[in-house]
Each structure stands twice: as C-alpha cells, then as structure tokens.
XYZ file of N, CA and C in Angstrom:
327
model
N 0.857 -1.347 0.032
C 0.121 -0.008 0.036
C 1.060 1.228 -0.085
N 0.602 2.288 -0.836
C 1.215 3.601 -1.019
C 0.937 4.352 0.189
N 1.993 5.044 0.679
C 1.952 5.837 1.872
C 1.094 7.071 1.547
N 0.345 7.854 2.216
C -0.227 9.015 1.999
C 0.747 10.059 1.951
N 0.983 11.100 1.344
C 1.968 12.086 1.193
C 2.295 12.813 2.371
N 1.478 13.051 3.213
C 1.681 13.580 4.602
C 2.490 12.693 5.482
N 2.159 11.301 5.383
C 2.818 10.375 6.213
C 4.238 10.308 5.740
N 4.341 10.050 4.385
C 5.749 9.923 3.750
C 6.558 11.092 4.118
N 5.916 12.447 4.089
C 6.643 13.644 4.301
C 7.604 13.673 5.573
N 6.939 13.091 6.627
C 7.698 13.198 7.922
C 8.895 12.270 7.738
N 9.278 11.276 7.223
C 10.525 10.704 7.233
C 11.382 11.468 6.134
N 10.882 11.877 5.153
C 11.631 12.760 4.122
C 12.173 13.941 4.747
N 11.326 14.675 5.508
C 11.514 15.968 6.153
C 12.649 15.754 7.237
N 12.541 14.710 8.082
C 13.495 14.435 8.935
C 14.813 14.373 8.079
N 14.921 13.512 7.244
C 16.296 13.273 6.548
C 16.625 14.613 5.622
N 15.881 15.318 5.214
C 16.315 16.688 4.486
C 16.628 17.732 5.581
N 16.242 17.676 6.657
C 16.474 18.777 7.698
C 17.388 18.219 8.819
N 17.900 17.112 8.682
C 18.974 16.629 9.395
C 20.115 17.657 9.724
N 21.109 17.774 10.573
C 22.059 18.512 10.863
C 23.079 18.376 9.512
N 23.884 19.437 9.278
C 24.729 19.479 8.368
C 25.696 18.284 8.167
N 26.095 17.892 9.233
C 27.168 16.767 9.496
C 26.652 15.503 9.086
N 25.230 15.433 8.993
C 24.450 14.160 8.695
C 24.055 14.210 7.122
N 24.482 15.146 6.418
C 24.016 15.268 4.958
C 24.431 14.036 4.270
N 23.509 13.516 3.454
C 23.819 12.292 2.819
C 24.612 12.509 1.637
N 25.150 11.586 0.972
C 25.979 11.503 -0.238
C 25.264 12.209 -1.374
N 25.910 12.720 -2.084
C 25.114 13.638 -3.386
C 24.157 12.800 -3.986
N 24.442 11.341 -4.350
C 23.426 10.558 -4.823
C 22.216 10.324 -4.030
N 22.184 10.410 -2.694
C 21.229 10.219 -1.887
C 20.518 11.407 -1.914
N 21.147 12.534 -1.917
C 20.450 13.950 -1.927
C 19.622 14.128 -3.121
N 20.038 13.648 -4.345
C 19.232 13.806 -5.625
C 18.052 12.916 -5.300
N 18.342 11.590 -4.756
C 16.884 10.900 -4.645
C 15.998 11.551 -3.749
N 16.607 11.973 -2.624
C 15.693 12.603 -1.609
C 15.020 13.894 -2.176
N 15.690 14.767 -3.047
C 15.044 15.839 -3.715
C 13.902 15.255 -4.814
N 14.157 14.106 -5.412
C 13.132 13.621 -6.260
C 11.943 13.296 -5.361
N 12.220 12.559 -4.212
C 11.153 12.176 -3.573
C 10.390 13.135 -3.053
N 11.007 14.183 -2.369
C 10.398 15.380 -1.877
C 9.630 15.985 -2.987
N 10.167 16.026 -4.141
C 9.285 16.783 -5.232
C 7.916 15.812 -5.507
N 8.010 14.766 -5.498
C 7.026 13.753 -5.578
C 5.787 14.023 -4.615
N 6.356 13.933 -3.320
C 5.556 13.937 -2.042
C 4.899 15.352 -1.982
N 5.797 16.408 -2.098
C 5.301 17.874 -2.121
C 4.218 18.226 -3.103
N 4.455 17.559 -4.354
C 3.610 17.885 -5.405
C 2.078 17.523 -5.225
N 2.087 16.191 -4.489
C 0.840 15.742 -4.080
C 0.261 16.232 -2.975
N 0.955 17.013 -1.988
C 0.433 17.725 -1.003
C 0.000 18.965 -1.623
N 0.739 19.600 -2.514
C 0.273 20.757 -3.280
C -1.076 20.590 -3.882
N -1.257 19.599 -4.517
C -2.455 19.294 -5.269
C -3.604 19.100 -4.251
N -3.328 18.509 -2.952
C -4.340 18.509 -1.980
C -4.679 19.746 -1.540
N -3.780 20.639 -1.203
C -3.863 21.895 -0.653
C -4.568 22.804 -1.573
N -4.289 22.609 -2.829
C -4.907 23.411 -4.008
C -6.313 23.061 -4.347
N -6.846 21.897 -3.749
C -8.264 21.562 -3.843
C -9.208 22.162 -2.708
N -8.229 22.815 -1.686
C -9.127 23.518 -0.526
C -9.633 24.895 -1.259
N -10.937 25.027 -1.090
C -11.617 26.183 -1.664
C -10.678 27.523 -1.305
N -10.461 28.536 -2.138
C -9.611 29.706 -1.772
C -10.272 30.317 -0.660
N -11.333 30.449 -0.362
C -11.980 31.251 0.579
C -11.698 30.584 2.162
N -11.490 29.312 2.021
C -11.112 28.459 3.255
C -9.794 28.216 3.354
N -8.819 28.876 2.463
C -7.469 28.631 2.791
C -6.841 29.679 3.848
N -5.936 29.145 4.586
C -5.295 30.051 5.584
C -4.501 30.736 4.751
N -3.801 32.040 5.255
C -2.846 32.733 4.700
C -1.528 31.823 4.537
N -1.235 30.998 5.405
C 0.123 29.978 5.314
C -0.398 28.941 3.999
N -1.440 28.713 3.945
C -1.903 27.489 2.924
C -1.660 28.270 1.641
N -1.944 29.405 1.262
C -1.804 30.045 0.349
C -0.260 30.505 -0.177
N 0.066 30.845 0.941
C 1.784 31.052 0.756
C 2.406 29.766 0.522
N 2.161 28.615 1.107
C 2.691 27.342 0.855
C 2.388 26.942 -0.764
N 1.379 27.175 -1.047
C 1.082 26.897 -2.490
C 2.003 27.695 -3.624
N 2.139 28.929 -3.404
C 2.863 29.833 -3.940
C 4.603 29.514 -3.896
N 4.797 29.325 -2.731
C 6.229 29.037 -2.472
C 6.539 27.603 -3.050
N 5.748 26.797 -2.934
C 6.018 25.557 -3.575
C 6.122 25.512 -5.097
N 5.447 26.396 -5.776
C 5.569 26.524 -7.175
C 6.818 27.075 -7.480
N 7.242 28.173 -6.802
C 8.523 28.959 -6.977
C 9.683 27.713 -6.800
N 9.729 27.119 -5.693
C 10.987 26.388 -5.357
C 10.783 25.108 -6.313
N 9.843 24.447 -6.531
C 10.033 23.375 -7.362
C 10.338 23.534 -8.782
N 9.875 24.838 -9.308
C 10.415 24.986 -10.633
C 11.626 25.700 -10.794
N 12.095 26.445 -9.810
C 13.372 27.316 -9.603
C 14.598 26.162 -9.537
N 14.313 25.076 -8.842
C 15.430 24.150 -8.630
C 16.554 24.773 -7.623
N 17.611 24.041 -7.572
C 18.772 24.608 -6.468
C 19.542 25.903 -7.068
N 19.730 26.698 -6.066
C 20.370 27.877 -6.541
C 21.890 27.532 -6.515
N 22.470 27.686 -7.555
C 24.081 27.330 -7.593
C 24.242 25.883 -8.057
N 25.312 25.272 -7.833
C 25.577 24.068 -8.336
C 26.433 23.217 -7.427
N 26.333 21.880 -7.501
C 27.105 20.999 -6.398
C 26.200 20.472 -5.386
N 26.736 19.720 -4.540
C 26.018 19.025 -3.500
C 25.461 19.940 -2.613
N 26.122 21.018 -2.141
C 25.555 21.882 -1.186
C 24.234 22.649 -1.734
N 24.310 23.018 -2.932
C 23.154 23.583 -3.482
C 21.857 22.619 -3.562
N 22.213 21.538 -3.833
C 21.277 20.371 -3.948
C 20.706 20.061 -2.466
N 21.580 20.169 -1.476
C 21.331 19.877 -0.212
C 20.345 21.046 0.371
N 20.622 22.139 0.116
C 19.881 23.372 0.456
C 18.576 23.379 -0.130
N 18.571 23.023 -1.357
C 17.221 22.786 -2.170
C 16.235 21.738 -1.489
N 16.812 20.812 -1.065
C 16.081 19.748 -0.497
C 15.503 20.134 1.001
N 16.257 20.829 1.624
C 15.722 21.524 2.725
C 14.811 22.605 2.647
N 14.834 23.305 1.695
C 13.681 24.217 1.307
C 12.431 23.458 1.065
N 12.546 22.661 0.110
C 11.469 21.869 -0.357
C 10.819 21.061 0.927
N 11.689 20.528 1.812
C 11.008 19.993 3.027
C 10.298 20.839 3.938
N 10.671 22.221 4.068
C 10.257 23.187 4.965
C 8.812 23.518 4.295
N 8.859 23.855 2.932
C 7.508 24.303 2.269
C 6.459 23.132 2.398
N 6.851 21.742 2.046
C 6.025 20.706 2.121
C 5.348 20.484 3.534
N 6.126 20.595 4.597
C 5.694 20.736 6.105
C 4.552 21.879 6.007
N 4.888 22.970 5.570
C 3.747 24.061 5.595
C 2.642 23.576 5.129
N 2.562 23.038 3.908
C 1.378 22.558 3.185
C 0.740 21.588 3.844
N 1.636 20.490 4.673
C 1.144 19.504 5.435
C 0.155 19.860 6.503
N 0.730 20.981 7.195
C 0.189 21.705 8.351
C -0.980 22.231 8.108
N -1.209 22.882 7.026
C -2.363 23.664 6.130
C -3.270 22.664 6.123
N -2.895 21.508 5.426
C -3.843 20.457 5.234
C -4.495 19.957 6.511
N -3.584 19.626 7.397
C -4.307 19.141 8.704
C -5.295 20.111 9.335
N -4.680 21.505 9.514
C -5.701 22.386 9.878
C -6.973 22.333 9.253
N -6.865 22.400 8.073
C -8.202 22.580 7.314
C -9.189 21.187 7.477
N -8.371 19.883 7.659
C -9.236 18.857 7.917
C -9.765 19.080 9.219
N -8.935 19.434 9.951
C -9.446 19.544 11.539
C -10.528 20.427 11.765
N -10.622 21.649 10.850
C -11.797 22.626 10.841
C -12.859 21.729 10.188
N -12.632 20.891 9.288
C -13.867 20.245 8.598
C -14.499 19.285 9.399
N -13.817 18.971 10.369
C -14.381 17.729 11.125
C -15.457 18.497 12.101
N -15.099 19.636 12.803
C -15.955 20.226 13.592
C -17.483 20.462 13.262
C-alpha cells in the first residue's frame, strides 16, 4: 500500500532537515530531492483543492512558495546547492501538510 503524502513527508523531512554533518552523499541527496518533489506535489495538489475562501494565509503562501521552489530548482551547483534545495522543499512541504491538517481539523468540527 502506498503511503499518504503527509505520512511519507515526515520521514523525508527528517532526512532533509538533519544537521549538516548528517548530509547524505550527493546521490542520496538527488534521490531525496526527487522524493520530496513527488510528495510535495501531491500535497500541493491536495491543498490546491481547498476552496480559496477556506485557505489560511499560510496555505496560500505554501502553494505559491512550492510552485516557485519546485520550478526554480537549486540555487547554484554542486552537492551543497542540492542539499539546500532539499531542505527548502522539505520546509515548504511541511507548511502545506500543516495547512492541510488544519483544514481537515476544521472540517471535522
């Protein structure tokens, strides 16, 4: 069974936001970026389905920031640029996951 994006994100974000001394090898960072983009895009799609009138400012910011970061790619070149890109993607994906959780929580009430 495939994991839901918000469940998979926890593991990916933990890896991406690990201390610098724990940075994976460049090949693993590339895989991490790819996985973050896949997971983050799924979260983006879910948050984008929230009616605009029901989105929090953070949700709207997350959508915009995701579109920018995922399209722009890393700033610079080399493993450090890729690592920073992974970290930025993880932060924005977490923002979207929190927005989705908040919306679902409000929907249950």
